[in-house]
Amino acid sequence: MERRHGQVGRPRSEQARTAVLRAVDDQLLEVGYAAMTMKGIAERAGVSRQTVYRWWSTKAEILFEASAVDAEQELAVEPTGEPVDDLTAYVAALVDFLARSPAGAAYRALLGEAQHDPAVADLLATKDVLGDSARTVIEGVLGAGAGAGPVPVGEATALLIGPAFFWVLSGRDPARLAPRELAETFLRELRARGRH
Amino acid sequence: MERRHGQVGRPRSEQARTAVLRAVDDQLLEVGYAAMTMKGIAERAGVSRQTVYRWWSTKAEILFEASAVDAEQELAVEPTGEPVDDLTAYVAALVDFLARSPAGAAYRALLGEAQHDPAVADLLATKDVLGDSARTVIEGVLGAGAGAGPVPVGEATALLIGPAFFWVLSGRDPARLAPRELAETFLRELRARGRH
Amino acid sequence: MERRHGQVGRPRSEQARTAVLRAVDDQLLEVGYAAMTMKGIAERAGVSRQTVYRWWSTKAEILFEASAVDAEQELAVEPTGEPVDDLTAYVAALVDFLARSPAGAAYRALLGEAQHDPAVADLLATKDVLGDSARTVIEGVLGAGAGAGPVPVGEATALLIGPAFFWVLSGRDPARLAPRELAETFLRELRARGRH
Amino acid sequence: MERRHGQVGRPRSEQARTAVLRAVDDQLLEVGYAAMTMKGIAERAGVSRQTVYRWWSTKAEILFEASAVDAEQELAVEPTGEPVDDLTAYVAALVDFLARSPAGAAYRALLGEAQHDPAVADLLATKDVLGDSARTVIEGVLGAGAGAGPVPVGEATALLIGPAFFWVLSGRDPARLAPRELAETFLRELRARGRH
DNA sequence: GGCTAATCGAGACGGTACGTCACGTCTTACT
DNA sequence: AGTAAGACGTGACGTACCGTCTCGATTAGCC
């Protein structure tokens, strides 16, 4: 009776899985997060409602799985060796992501839900997309181990991301944001604190 | 047939209005924004559902009306004449508001909704609670007309609010935030830009 | 605040009620009891599912309400003064009802359900359609107060109804049943017992 | 490669078959016919759902196979040579079967289903459990070939079974039934008709 | 004091999505 | 070929809230 290796029963349909992830992306753009329903996703994916529920509990979970990979890619910047340029590129990528990318729309929707739904907050807490990307850039600029310096990485992250984050989420025009100035401001502050 | 002045018919019940606003506040704390329903609000207020719909279209509208005044009060700081102290007090008030106050919970819920619901975004755009309070403080520190200086007020606002805003909304622990350091950082940057 | 007389709220829609009762009758004939669903009834009636559930809990309840009146009418026979004729007419009506009438099909379906669903059994127990009609006929033949005679009415009822009831429910051909013989048998037995 | 006689491949598991039949009996008593499901039977039997479906189409089929043998046994009475006693014993057995025996509960459930499900009606028509047992008793009393007498066996069967059958299926209390009186009534009628 | 008109409560209405359940079929690996 | 396991599409279940509607009752200004 015992089964030692290999899976038992019919294997999960990879086709169904990707169809759902694609459907949730489409639905987000077409009808928006609020109007998105489990039923609608299933129908759009050509998959039964039961199958959706078998693998995901909420639309937030599906959206998270569907957008996490994209988010990481869109927030990665190649280091050039020049701190100001790297930081500027990152801030620009951040604004693009938050304000213009589909994956960013998903992220904003989830972060919005997280403000009043603890389950979604927990979900987002499993992967700090913004914080991770910012830390990577900051450490690339300062050298690894920068967190041991005068500014803890967590706080530095907030200084770097905060202004752009607030700008976009409060509904301000992303075109009126100057990534290079934010990058320079951040660098200036790092150096100022270093002098103490 | 036309009536030029004065309303005809039974006047709106002020009692019903305040009961609804109170109910929406209570419900937010008790069940949270997501689980809040028009039906629940009506029942909690001891008012018919029709009456709620007669005066508000969505729970967001009610919540906005119920929390706007509180928000303004909680974000106002008395000027002391000492820039660092004023800014520190403001940042502290901001964190308290966002992370600990009921009115702040309402604001975060609405801002969250706004990320995926244009109607709520429009609603929030009618009153820039955070921006206005920040501008008041900044102008108090620099003197009015500071916006004409080297840093536009809008951008300065983002620099001041951004880090704390991101910190709280991304689910980080508000206790680990140092308002005074953020205030000093902000002041340093203002002066640095002034030297150009 | 107190309301002394008259109904409160929107009154129940008589149109919806009759549409549902009619729909359940139609569905029984068209798709049969087993394939009948609350959803199907609602759609057929042009009524929302919620409205059906508001007034009835199960399809059995609806069917019972829809067929009870018909059943009573179909089982009523006019007394002629001649016992054998009255009893024969009744048995004939009983066979017609059970084997050929829509209301009888409803009754058989409900009685069938009642064999394995206590809720339906309770429902049927609220109105003994067959027993009542038989008692009326028997008392018409013997004179009221016949129950005080040698044969309790309950038992007499079983003697009169039983054979035809078994015949139809066990799937035998109703055409091969001779109502007059059953009526004569019943009368003979009544007299035989009277002689003891 | 070809195999000429005997079956090819793994033979049907007798263990699985009996486990299913036992499970369906258990389930009938524990949860009742209505709440009995193919899934539940399979799990209870420790057998895969597919295996159940391979050998039976519906729960009615399984139940029929599981209870038919028991039914026959419970309705068989040993002849004593005394007509009244034999008939009385039979009626008593019939009432016990219908009202108190697990196999009888299965029979009632199936007969109930048959009232609104033609497939079940066909199934039951393959074996006239009640009719056969009654015919055996009647022929034992009258001598074989009794059907050629004044009362066709089919009709006699209905006279003998009908009252008790109606009594139980219409939900009346089986304890208030007098088997001996029904047996005597039946005998009286047989003799009365014989005199014509 | 009667009339008109808008509000209020209650609650029924048609909708639509929810999350669950059982159905009967299928696709694996194993025996 | 039979079996256990379990995913699949299907479709009804009963519930919840949506926003609208129809009632009777209430409360004001106006004639």
Short mmCIF file of N, CA, C and O in Angstrom, two decimals, chain A residues 166 170 172, chain B residues 64 68 71-72 75-77 90 94 107 124-140 153-154 157-158 160-161:
data_model
loop_
_atom_site.label_atom_id
_atom_site.label_comp_id
_atom_site.label_asym_id
_atom_site.label_seq_id
_atom_site.Cartn_x
_atom_site.Cartn_y
_atom_site.Cartn_z
N PHE A 166 5.43 57.66 -2.05
CA PHE A 166 4.35 58.55 -1.64
C PHE A 166 3.77 59.30 -2.84
O PHE A 166 2.55 59.44 -2.98
N SER A 170 -0.10 58.56 -3.69
CA SER A 170 -1.05 59.61 -3.32
C SER A 170 -1.67 60.22 -4.58
O SER A 170 -2.37 61.23 -4.49
N ARG A 172 -0.19 61.56 -7.29
CA ARG A 172 0.45 62.69 -7.97
C ARG A 172 1.01 62.25 -9.32
O ARG A 172 1.25 61.06 -9.55
N PHE B 64 -15.05 58.67 4.30
CA PHE B 64 -14.30 59.90 4.03
C PHE B 64 -14.91 61.06 4.82
O PHE B 64 -14.21 61.80 5.51
N ALA B 68 -12.49 62.79 7.75
CA ALA B 68 -11.71 63.93 7.25
C ALA B 68 -11.39 64.94 8.34
O ALA B 68 -10.26 65.41 8.47
N ALA B 71 -8.83 63.66 10.80
CA ALA B 71 -7.51 63.61 10.19
C ALA B 71 -6.83 64.97 10.27
O ALA B 71 -5.68 65.09 10.71
N GLU B 72 -7.54 65.99 9.89
CA GLU B 72 -6.98 67.33 9.89
C GLU B 72 -6.48 67.73 11.28
O GLU B 72 -5.38 68.25 11.44
N LEU B 75 -3.26 65.94 12.46
CA LEU B 75 -2.02 66.25 11.75
C LEU B 75 -1.55 67.69 11.97
O LEU B 75 -0.53 68.11 11.41
N ALA B 76 -2.34 68.42 12.75
CA ALA B 76 -1.95 69.82 13.00
C ALA B 76 -0.99 69.89 14.20
O ALA B 76 -1.25 69.30 15.23
N VAL B 77 0.12 70.60 14.02
CA VAL B 77 1.07 70.77 15.14
C VAL B 77 1.25 72.26 15.43
O VAL B 77 1.28 73.07 14.52
N TYR B 90 5.79 67.04 13.77
CA TYR B 90 4.92 66.69 12.64
C TYR B 90 5.11 65.24 12.21
O TYR B 90 4.15 64.50 12.01
N LEU B 94 2.44 62.36 12.20
CA LEU B 94 2.13 61.63 10.97
C LEU B 94 2.16 60.12 11.19
O LEU B 94 1.25 59.38 10.78
N TYR B 107 -8.05 56.47 6.67
CA TYR B 107 -7.31 57.06 5.56
C TYR B 107 -6.56 56.00 4.78
O TYR B 107 -6.57 55.98 3.54
N LEU B 124 -10.56 61.03 -2.90
CA LEU B 124 -9.41 61.45 -2.11
C LEU B 124 -8.75 62.69 -2.70
O LEU B 124 -8.19 63.52 -1.97
N ALA B 125 -8.83 62.83 -4.01
CA ALA B 125 -8.19 63.98 -4.67
C ALA B 125 -8.85 65.30 -4.28
O ALA B 125 -8.28 66.36 -4.43
N THR B 126 -10.08 65.22 -3.77
CA THR B 126 -10.77 66.47 -3.41
C THR B 126 -10.17 67.11 -2.16
O THR B 126 -10.44 68.26 -1.87
N LYS B 127 -9.39 66.34 -1.44
CA LYS B 127 -8.80 66.91 -0.22
C LYS B 127 -7.48 66.21 0.07
O LYS B 127 -7.47 65.05 0.49
N ASP B 128 -6.39 66.94 -0.13
CA ASP B 128 -5.06 66.36 0.04
C ASP B 128 -4.63 66.45 1.51
O ASP B 128 -3.81 67.29 1.88
N VAL B 129 -5.21 65.60 2.33
CA VAL B 129 -5.01 65.68 3.78
C VAL B 129 -3.53 65.73 4.15
O VAL B 129 -3.09 66.63 4.88
N LEU B 130 -2.77 64.80 3.65
CA LEU B 130 -1.35 64.72 4.00
C LEU B 130 -0.57 65.91 3.44
O LEU B 130 0.17 66.59 4.17
N GLY B 131 -0.75 66.16 2.15
CA GLY B 131 -0.02 67.26 1.50
C GLY B 131 -0.29 68.60 2.18
O GLY B 131 0.64 69.37 2.45
N ASP B 132 -1.55 68.86 2.48
CA ASP B 132 -1.90 70.15 3.08
C ASP B 132 -1.24 70.32 4.44
O ASP B 132 -0.68 71.38 4.76
N SER B 133 -1.30 69.28 5.24
CA SER B 133 -0.72 69.41 6.59
C SER B 133 0.79 69.60 6.49
O SER B 133 1.38 70.41 7.22
N ALA B 134 1.42 68.87 5.56
CA ALA B 134 2.87 69.00 5.42
C ALA B 134 3.23 70.41 4.94
O ALA B 134 4.17 71.03 5.44
N ARG B 135 2.49 70.90 3.97
CA ARG B 135 2.80 72.24 3.47
C ARG B 135 2.71 73.28 4.58
O ARG B 135 3.56 74.16 4.70
N THR B 136 1.68 73.17 5.39
CA THR B 136 1.53 74.11 6.50
C THR B 136 2.77 74.11 7.39
O THR B 136 3.30 75.18 7.73
N VAL B 137 3.24 72.95 7.73
CA VAL B 137 4.42 72.86 8.60
C VAL B 137 5.67 73.42 7.91
O VAL B 137 6.41 74.22 8.50
N ILE B 138 5.84 73.01 6.68
CA ILE B 138 7.03 73.46 5.95
C ILE B 138 7.05 74.97 5.81
O ILE B 138 8.07 75.64 6.02
N GLU B 139 5.90 75.55 5.48
CA GLU B 139 5.83 77.00 5.33
C GLU B 139 6.03 77.69 6.67
O GLU B 139 6.59 78.79 6.76
N GLY B 140 5.56 77.03 7.71
CA GLY B 140 5.78 77.59 9.05
C GLY B 140 7.26 77.65 9.38
O GLY B 140 7.73 78.56 10.06
N VAL B 153 7.39 73.31 -3.05
CA VAL B 153 6.74 72.75 -1.87
C VAL B 153 6.26 71.32 -2.11
O VAL B 153 6.37 70.46 -1.24
N GLY B 154 5.77 71.07 -3.30
CA GLY B 154 5.28 69.72 -3.60
C GLY B 154 6.36 68.69 -3.38
O GLY B 154 6.16 67.67 -2.70
N THR B 157 7.36 68.32 0.25
CA THR B 157 6.34 67.51 0.92
C THR B 157 6.65 66.02 0.80
O THR B 157 6.60 65.26 1.77
N ALA B 158 6.97 65.60 -0.42
CA ALA B 158 7.27 64.19 -0.65
C ALA B 158 8.50 63.75 0.14
O ALA B 158 8.56 62.64 0.66
N LEU B 160 9.54 65.00 2.94
CA LEU B 160 9.24 64.96 4.36
C LEU B 160 8.35 63.77 4.73
O LEU B 160 8.59 63.04 5.69
N ILE B 161 7.30 63.58 3.94
CA ILE B 161 6.32 62.54 4.26
C ILE B 161 6.77 61.15 3.81
O ILE B 161 6.57 60.15 4.52
#
